[in-house]
Coordinates of C-alpha atoms and ligand atoms in Angstrom, one line a residue:
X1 CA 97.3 105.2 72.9
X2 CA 96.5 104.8 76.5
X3 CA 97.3 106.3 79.8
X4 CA 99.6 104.7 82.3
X5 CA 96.4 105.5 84.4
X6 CA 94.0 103.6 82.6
X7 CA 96.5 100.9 81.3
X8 CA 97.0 99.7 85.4
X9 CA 93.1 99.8 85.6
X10 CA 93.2 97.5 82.6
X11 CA 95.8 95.0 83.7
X12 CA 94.3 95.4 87.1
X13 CA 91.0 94.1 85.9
X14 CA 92.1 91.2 83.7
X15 CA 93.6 89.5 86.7
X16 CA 92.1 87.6 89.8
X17 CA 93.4 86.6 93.2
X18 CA 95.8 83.4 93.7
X19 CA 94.3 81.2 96.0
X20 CA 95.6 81.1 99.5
X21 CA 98.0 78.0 101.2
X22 CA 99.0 77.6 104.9
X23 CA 102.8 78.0 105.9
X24 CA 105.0 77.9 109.1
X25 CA 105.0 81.3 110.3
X26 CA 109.1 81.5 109.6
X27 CA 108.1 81.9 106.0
X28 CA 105.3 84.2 106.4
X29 CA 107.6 87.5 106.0
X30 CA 106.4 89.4 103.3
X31 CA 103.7 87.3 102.0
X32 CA 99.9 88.7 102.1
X33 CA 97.7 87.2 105.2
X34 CA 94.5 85.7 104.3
X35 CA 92.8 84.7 107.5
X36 CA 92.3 87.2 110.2
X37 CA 94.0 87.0 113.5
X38 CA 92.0 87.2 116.6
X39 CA 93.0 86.4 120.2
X40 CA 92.2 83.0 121.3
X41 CA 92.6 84.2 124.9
X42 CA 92.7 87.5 127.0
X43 CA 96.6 88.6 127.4
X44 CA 97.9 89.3 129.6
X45 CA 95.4 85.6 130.7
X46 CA 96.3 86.8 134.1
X47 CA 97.4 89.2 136.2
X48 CA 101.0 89.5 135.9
X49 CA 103.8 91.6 137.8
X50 CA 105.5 94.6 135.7
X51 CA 108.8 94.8 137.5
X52 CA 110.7 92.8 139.3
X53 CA 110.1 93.4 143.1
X54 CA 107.5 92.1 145.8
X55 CA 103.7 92.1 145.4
X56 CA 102.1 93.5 148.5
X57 CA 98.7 94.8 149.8
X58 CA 98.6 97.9 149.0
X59 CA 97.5 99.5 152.2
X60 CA 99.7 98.1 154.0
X61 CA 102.3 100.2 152.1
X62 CA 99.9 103.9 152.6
X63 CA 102.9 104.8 154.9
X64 CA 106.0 103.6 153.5
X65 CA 108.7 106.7 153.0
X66 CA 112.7 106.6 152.6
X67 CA 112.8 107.8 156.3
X68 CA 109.9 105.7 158.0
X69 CA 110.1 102.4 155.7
X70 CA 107.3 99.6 155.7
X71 CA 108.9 96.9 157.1
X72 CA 106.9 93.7 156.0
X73 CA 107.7 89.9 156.4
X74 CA 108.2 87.9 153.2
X75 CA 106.7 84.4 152.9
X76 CA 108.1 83.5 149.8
X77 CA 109.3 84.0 145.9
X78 CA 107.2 83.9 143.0
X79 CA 109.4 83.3 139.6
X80 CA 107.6 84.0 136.1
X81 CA 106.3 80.7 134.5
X82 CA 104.9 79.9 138.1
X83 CA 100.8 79.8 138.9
X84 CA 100.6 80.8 142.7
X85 CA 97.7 79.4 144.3
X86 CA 98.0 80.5 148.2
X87 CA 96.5 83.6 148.6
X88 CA 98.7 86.6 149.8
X89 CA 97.4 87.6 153.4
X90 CA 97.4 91.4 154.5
X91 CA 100.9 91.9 156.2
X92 CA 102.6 89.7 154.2
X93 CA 104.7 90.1 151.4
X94 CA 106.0 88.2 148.5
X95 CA 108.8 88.4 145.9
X96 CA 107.3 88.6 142.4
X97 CA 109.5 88.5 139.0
X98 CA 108.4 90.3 135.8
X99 CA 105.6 88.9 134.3
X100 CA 105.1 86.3 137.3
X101 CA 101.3 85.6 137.9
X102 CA 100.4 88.3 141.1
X103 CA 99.1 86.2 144.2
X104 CA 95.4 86.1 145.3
X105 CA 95.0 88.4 147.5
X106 CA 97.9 91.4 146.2
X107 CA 97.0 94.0 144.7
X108 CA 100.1 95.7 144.1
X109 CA 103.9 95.3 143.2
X110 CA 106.6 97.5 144.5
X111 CA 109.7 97.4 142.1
X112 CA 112.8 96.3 144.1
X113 CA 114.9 99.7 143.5
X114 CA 112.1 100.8 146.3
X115 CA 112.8 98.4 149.1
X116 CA 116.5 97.6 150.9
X117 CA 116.4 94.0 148.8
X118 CA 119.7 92.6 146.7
X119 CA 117.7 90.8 144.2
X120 CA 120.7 88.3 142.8
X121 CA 119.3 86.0 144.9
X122 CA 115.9 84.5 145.4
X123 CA 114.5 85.9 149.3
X124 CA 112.6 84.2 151.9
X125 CA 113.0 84.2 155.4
X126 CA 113.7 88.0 155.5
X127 CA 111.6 90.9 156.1
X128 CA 111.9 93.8 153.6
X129 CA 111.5 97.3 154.1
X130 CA 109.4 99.1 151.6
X131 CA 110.2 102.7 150.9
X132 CA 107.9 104.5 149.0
X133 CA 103.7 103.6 149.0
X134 CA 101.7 102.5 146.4
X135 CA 98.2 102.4 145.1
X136 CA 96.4 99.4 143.9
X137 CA 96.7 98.0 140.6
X138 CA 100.5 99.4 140.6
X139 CA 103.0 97.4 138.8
X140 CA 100.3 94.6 137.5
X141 CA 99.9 94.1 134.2
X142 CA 96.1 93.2 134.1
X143 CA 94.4 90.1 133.1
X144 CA 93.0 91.2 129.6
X145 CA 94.5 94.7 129.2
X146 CA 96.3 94.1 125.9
X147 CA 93.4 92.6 124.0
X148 CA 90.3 90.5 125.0
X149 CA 89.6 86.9 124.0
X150 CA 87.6 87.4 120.1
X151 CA 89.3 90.7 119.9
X152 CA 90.2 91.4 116.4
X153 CA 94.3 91.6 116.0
X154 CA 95.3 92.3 112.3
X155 CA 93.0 91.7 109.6
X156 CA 93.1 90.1 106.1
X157 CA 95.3 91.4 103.4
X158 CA 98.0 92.6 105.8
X159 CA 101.6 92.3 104.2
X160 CA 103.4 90.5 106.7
X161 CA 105.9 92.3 108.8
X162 CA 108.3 90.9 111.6
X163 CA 105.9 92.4 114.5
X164 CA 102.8 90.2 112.6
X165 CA 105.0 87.5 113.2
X166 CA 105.9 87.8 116.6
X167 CA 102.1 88.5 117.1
X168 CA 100.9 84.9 115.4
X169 CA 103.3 83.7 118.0
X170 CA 101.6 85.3 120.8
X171 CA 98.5 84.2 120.0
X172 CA 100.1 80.5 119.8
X173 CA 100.1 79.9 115.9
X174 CA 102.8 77.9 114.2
X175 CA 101.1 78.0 111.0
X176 CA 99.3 80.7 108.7
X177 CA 97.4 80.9 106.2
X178 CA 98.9 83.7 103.1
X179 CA 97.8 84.2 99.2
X180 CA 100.0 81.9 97.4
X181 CA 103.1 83.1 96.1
X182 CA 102.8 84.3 92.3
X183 CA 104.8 82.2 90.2
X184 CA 106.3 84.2 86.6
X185 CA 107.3 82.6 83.6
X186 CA 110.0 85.3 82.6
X187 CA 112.0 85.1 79.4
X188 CA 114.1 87.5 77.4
X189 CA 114.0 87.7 73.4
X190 CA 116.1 89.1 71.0
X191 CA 119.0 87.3 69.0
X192 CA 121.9 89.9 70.0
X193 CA 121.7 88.5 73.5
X194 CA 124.5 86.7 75.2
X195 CA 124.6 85.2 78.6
X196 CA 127.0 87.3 81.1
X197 CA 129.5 85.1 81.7
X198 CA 130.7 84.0 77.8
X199 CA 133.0 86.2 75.7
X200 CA 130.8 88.8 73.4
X201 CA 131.0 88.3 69.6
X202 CA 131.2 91.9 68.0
X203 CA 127.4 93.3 67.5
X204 CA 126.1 91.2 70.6
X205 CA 125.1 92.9 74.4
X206 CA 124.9 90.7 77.5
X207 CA 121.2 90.0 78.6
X208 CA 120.9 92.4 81.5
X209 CA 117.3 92.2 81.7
X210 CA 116.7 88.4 82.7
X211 CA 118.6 89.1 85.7
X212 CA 117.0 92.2 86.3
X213 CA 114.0 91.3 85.9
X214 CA 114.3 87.9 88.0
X215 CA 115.6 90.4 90.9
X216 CA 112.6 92.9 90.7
X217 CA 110.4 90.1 90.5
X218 CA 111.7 87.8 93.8
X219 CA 111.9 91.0 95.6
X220 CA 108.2 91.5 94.9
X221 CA 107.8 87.8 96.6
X222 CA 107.4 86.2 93.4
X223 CA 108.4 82.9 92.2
X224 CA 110.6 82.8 89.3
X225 CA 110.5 80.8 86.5
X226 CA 113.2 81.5 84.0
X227 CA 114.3 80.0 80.1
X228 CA 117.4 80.8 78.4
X229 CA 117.8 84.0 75.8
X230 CA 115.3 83.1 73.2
X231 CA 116.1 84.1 70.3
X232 CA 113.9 86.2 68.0
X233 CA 112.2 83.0 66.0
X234 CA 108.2 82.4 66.0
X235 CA 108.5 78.9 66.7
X236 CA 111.4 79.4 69.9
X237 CA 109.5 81.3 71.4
X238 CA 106.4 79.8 71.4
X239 CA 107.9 76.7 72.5
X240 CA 109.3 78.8 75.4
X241 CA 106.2 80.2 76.1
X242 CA 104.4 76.8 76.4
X243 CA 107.0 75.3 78.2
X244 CA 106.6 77.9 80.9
X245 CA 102.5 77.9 80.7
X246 CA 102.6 74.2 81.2
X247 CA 104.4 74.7 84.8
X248 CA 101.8 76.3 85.3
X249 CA 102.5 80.4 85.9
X250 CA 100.3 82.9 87.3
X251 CA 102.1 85.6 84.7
X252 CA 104.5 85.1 81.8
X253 CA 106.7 88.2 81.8
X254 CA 109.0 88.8 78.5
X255 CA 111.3 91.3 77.7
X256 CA 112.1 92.0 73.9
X257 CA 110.1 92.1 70.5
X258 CA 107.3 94.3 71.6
X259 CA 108.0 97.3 68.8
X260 CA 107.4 98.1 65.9
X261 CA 110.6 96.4 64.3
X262 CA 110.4 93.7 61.7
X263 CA 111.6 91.5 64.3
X264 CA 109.2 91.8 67.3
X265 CA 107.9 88.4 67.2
X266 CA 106.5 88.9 70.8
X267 CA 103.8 90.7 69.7
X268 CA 103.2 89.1 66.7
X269 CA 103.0 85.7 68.7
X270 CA 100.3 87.0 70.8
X271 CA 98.3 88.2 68.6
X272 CA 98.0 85.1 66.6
X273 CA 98.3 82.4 69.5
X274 CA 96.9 84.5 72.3
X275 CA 95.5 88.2 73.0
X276 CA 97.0 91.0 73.0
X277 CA 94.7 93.7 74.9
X278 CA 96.9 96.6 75.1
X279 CA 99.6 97.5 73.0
X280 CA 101.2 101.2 73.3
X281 CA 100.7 103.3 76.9
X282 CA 101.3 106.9 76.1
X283 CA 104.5 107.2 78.5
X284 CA 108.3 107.5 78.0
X285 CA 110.1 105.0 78.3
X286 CA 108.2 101.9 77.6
X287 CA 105.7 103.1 75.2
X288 CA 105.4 99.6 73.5
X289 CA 104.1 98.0 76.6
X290 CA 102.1 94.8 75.8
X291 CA 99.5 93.3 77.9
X292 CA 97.3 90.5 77.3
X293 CA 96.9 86.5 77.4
X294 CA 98.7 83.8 76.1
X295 CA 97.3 80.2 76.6
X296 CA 95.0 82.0 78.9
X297 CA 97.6 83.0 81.0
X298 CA 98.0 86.9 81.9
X299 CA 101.3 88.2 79.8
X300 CA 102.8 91.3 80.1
X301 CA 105.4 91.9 77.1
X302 CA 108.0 95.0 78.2
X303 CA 110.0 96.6 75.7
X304 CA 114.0 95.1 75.7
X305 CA 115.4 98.3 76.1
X306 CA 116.5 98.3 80.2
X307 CA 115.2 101.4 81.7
X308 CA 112.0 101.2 79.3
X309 CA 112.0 97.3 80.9
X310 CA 112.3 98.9 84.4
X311 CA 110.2 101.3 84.6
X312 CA 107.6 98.8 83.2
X313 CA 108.0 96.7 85.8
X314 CA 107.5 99.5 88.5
X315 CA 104.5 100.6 86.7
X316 CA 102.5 98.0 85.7
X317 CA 103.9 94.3 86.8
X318 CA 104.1 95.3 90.1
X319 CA 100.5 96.1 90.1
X320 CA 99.6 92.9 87.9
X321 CA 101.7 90.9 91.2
X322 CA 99.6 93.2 93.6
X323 CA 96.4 92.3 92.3
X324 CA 97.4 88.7 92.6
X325 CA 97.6 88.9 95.9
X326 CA 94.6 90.8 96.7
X327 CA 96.0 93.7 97.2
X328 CA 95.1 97.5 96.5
X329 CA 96.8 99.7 94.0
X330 CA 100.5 100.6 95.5
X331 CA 100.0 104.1 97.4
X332 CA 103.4 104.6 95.6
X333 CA 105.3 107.5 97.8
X334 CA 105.4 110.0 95.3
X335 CA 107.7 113.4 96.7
X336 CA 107.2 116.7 95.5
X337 CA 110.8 117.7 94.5
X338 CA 112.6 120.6 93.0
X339 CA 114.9 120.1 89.8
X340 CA 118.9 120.9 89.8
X341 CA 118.2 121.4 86.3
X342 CA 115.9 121.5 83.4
X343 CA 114.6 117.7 82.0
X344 CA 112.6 117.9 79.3
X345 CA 110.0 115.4 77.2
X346 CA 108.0 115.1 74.2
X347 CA 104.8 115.0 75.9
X348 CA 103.9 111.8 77.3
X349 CA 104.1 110.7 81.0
X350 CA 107.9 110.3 81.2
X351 CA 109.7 108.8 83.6
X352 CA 113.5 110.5 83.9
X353 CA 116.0 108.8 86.5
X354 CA 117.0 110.8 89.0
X355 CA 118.8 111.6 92.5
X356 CA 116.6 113.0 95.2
X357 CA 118.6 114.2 98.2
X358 CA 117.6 117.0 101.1
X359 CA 119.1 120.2 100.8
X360 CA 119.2 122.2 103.9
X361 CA 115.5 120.5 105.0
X362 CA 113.9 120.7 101.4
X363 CA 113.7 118.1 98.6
X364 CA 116.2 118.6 95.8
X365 CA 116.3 116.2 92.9
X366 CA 119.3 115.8 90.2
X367 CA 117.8 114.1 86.9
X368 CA 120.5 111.7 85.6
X369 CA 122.0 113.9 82.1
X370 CA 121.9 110.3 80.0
X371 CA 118.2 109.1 80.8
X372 CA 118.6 107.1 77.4
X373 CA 115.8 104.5 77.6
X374 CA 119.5 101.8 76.5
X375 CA 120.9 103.2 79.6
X376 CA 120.9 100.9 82.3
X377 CA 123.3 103.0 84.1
X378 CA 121.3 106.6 84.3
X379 CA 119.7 104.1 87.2
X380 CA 122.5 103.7 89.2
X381 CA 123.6 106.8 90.6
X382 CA 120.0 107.4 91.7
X383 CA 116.8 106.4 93.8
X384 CA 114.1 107.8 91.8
X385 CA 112.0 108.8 89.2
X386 CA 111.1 112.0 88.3
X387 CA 107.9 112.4 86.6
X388 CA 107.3 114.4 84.1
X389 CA 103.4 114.7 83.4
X390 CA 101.5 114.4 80.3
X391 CA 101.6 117.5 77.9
X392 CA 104.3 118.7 79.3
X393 CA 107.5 119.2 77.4
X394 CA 110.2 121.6 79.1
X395 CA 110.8 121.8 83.0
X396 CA 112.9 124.0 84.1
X397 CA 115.5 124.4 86.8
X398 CA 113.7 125.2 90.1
X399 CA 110.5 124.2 89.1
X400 CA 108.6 121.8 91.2
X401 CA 108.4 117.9 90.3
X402 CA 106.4 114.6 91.7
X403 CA 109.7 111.9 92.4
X404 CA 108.4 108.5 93.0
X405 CA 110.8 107.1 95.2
X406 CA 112.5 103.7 93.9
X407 CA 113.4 101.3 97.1
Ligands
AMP501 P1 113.5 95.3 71.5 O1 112.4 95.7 72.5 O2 113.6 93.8 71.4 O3 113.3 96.0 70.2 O4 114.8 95.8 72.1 C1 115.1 97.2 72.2 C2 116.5 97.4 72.6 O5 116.7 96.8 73.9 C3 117.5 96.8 71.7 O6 118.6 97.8 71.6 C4 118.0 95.6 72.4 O7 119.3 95.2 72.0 C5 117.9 95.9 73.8 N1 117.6 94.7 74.6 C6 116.6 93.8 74.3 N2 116.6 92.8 75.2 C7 117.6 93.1 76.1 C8 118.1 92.4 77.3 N3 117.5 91.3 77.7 N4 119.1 93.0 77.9 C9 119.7 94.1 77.5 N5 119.2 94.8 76.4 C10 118.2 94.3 75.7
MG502 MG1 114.6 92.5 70.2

């Protein structure tokens, strides 16, 4: 048996990068950006205004005060979206808007709460009187101080949030060029499965872990391909499996028929019609994790039982989607904790579901009293896991834990 550790460097390694595919920028939320973004132009690309008020010389302004205003003429009213040609001349001044080119000639902007003006309306033929001085450069937003034209702006391999966005905007792109999303073949074996939905003949479970699975997987920004419940027969489930390899998929995900039981075809099918690589991780649940290829697609096989399924999925297929994408290992935020009672193991890596809270500024975490692997609902109440190393078989209340925090 191997460790979770080294199973992740294994799965990690079998897999290579998706190509990449250009898309509007409204779908680029999430995805993984492979092109850098650099500025095509200085911004500000020219001097702008900060506030709204009136660009001036600023020596004319060196003794402006509440008592003994600056009283100037101005010659005119600059809105934003405007490129002002006539130079400003020393004496004179102008009213500017926010983010209004400044005039040739000003060198800096006095916001309006510092002169007598009411600026609902645009001013022209009026002198203003100026109550405070200022220095030059004040107010301007200069040509080039955000970034420089060639300047670097966010590099390959960014996951793409709503500020990247807005950015690609700013530097004028409509279109960007991301890793392809993964696409996953994902079925679910085992012959006591019935679709939610239809009545439940005595012996028979609803499949919980298409659906599941499906979610984990399109929150991870994959693509999902999905059969029906297949039951636990060589042949359906090779035909399954072909049918989804002939889409094609970047991963074929099952869940089901990875044990040791007489009938865990899974496995069986992929050793004779593909490779299995990895069978067994030493961890708890999900021991019978399979990993390997099938029509020389990467498969990962997860155990049917739902929290064994789950924490699979958070372990390893997560990675498997990561790597896809170019992407480093997940710098999973991992908590230390301390237990509200004992939890205890039989010596692999386990992962327990539990609650983690603050208690009066420290982290306290409640381990769910069920954690049966079958129990899909020890993960409700909770947001985490609470791991419990290798070799380790009793914690105690109070003792410290790592929690890796579930999203
Ligand atoms: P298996 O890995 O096929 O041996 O299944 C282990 C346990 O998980 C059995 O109790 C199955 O009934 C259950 N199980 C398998 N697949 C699913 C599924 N899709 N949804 C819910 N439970 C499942
Ligand atoms: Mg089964």
């Amino acid at each position: 048996m191997i460790s979770v550790q080294q199973a992740i460097t294994q799965i990690r390694a079998a897999i290579s990068s998706l190509p990449d595919v250009t898309i509007p920028i409204e779908a680029a939320p999430g995805r993984v950006l492979a092109e850098p973004i650099s500025a095509g132009q200085d911004l500000p690309s020219l001097d702008n205004s900060g506030m709204d008020g009136i660009a001036v010389v600023a020596a004319d302004t060196s003794s402006a005060s509440p008592e003994q205003p600056v009283i100037l003429p101005l010659v005119g009213s600059i809105p934003a979206g405007t490129n002002p040609e006539k130079p400003l001349k020393p004496g004179q001044a102008i009213q500017i808007m926010t983010g209004a080119p400044v005039p040739p000639g000003a060198d800096a902007v006095i916001p309006v709460e510092q002169t007598n003006l009411d600026y609902s309306q645009p001013v022209t033929d009026q002198e203003v009187h100026i109550f405070a001085a200022a220095k030059p450069g004040d107010n301007i937003r200069e040509k080039g101080g955000y970034y420089s034209k060639g300047d670097m702006l966010i590099p390959v391999g960014q996951v793409i949030r709503p500020q990247d966005v807005g950015l690609f905007a700013t530097v004028g792109k409509a279109q960007v060029k991301v890793i392809r999303q993964p696409r996953v073949g994902l079925l679910s074996t085992g012959d006591e499965l019935t679709p939610p939905g239809q009545p439940l003949e005595p012996g028979k479970i609803w499949d919980s872990n298409a659906y599941m699975l499906a979610a984990l997987l399109e929150k991870s920004g994959a693509q999902v391909h999905r059969t029906g419940i297949i039951p636990d027969e060589r042949e359906k489930i090779i035909e399954a499996l072909d049918a989804l390899a002939a889409l094609p998929v970047d991963l074929l995900l099952t869940s089901g028929g990875v044990s040791m039981g007489a009938y865990d075809l899974v496995r069986q099918v992929m050793e004779s019609e593909g490779t299995l690589d990895l069978w067994k991780v030493n961890m708890r649940p999900g021991k019978p994790l399979s990993f390997g290829t099938y029509r020389r697609i990467p498969f990962i096989g997860l155990p049917g039982n739902p929290v064994s399924a789950f924490v699979g999925y958070q372990i390893f297929v997560q990675e498997a989607l990561r790597k896809m994408q170019g992407l480093p290992p997940a710098e999973v935020e991992s908590i230390q904790a301390t237990l509200t009672t004992p939890v205890s193991s039989d010596g692999r890596e386990s992962y327990i579901p539990g609650k983690l809270t603050k208690q009066d500024g420290n982290w306290v975490v409640h381990p769910n009293q069920n954690p049966s692997s079958g129990n899909l609902y020890a993960l409700i109440p909770g947001n985490s896991l609470i791991i419990v190393p290798v070799g380790v078989k009793f914690l105690n209340t109070n003792e410290r834990v790592n929690v890796r925090l579930l999203d």
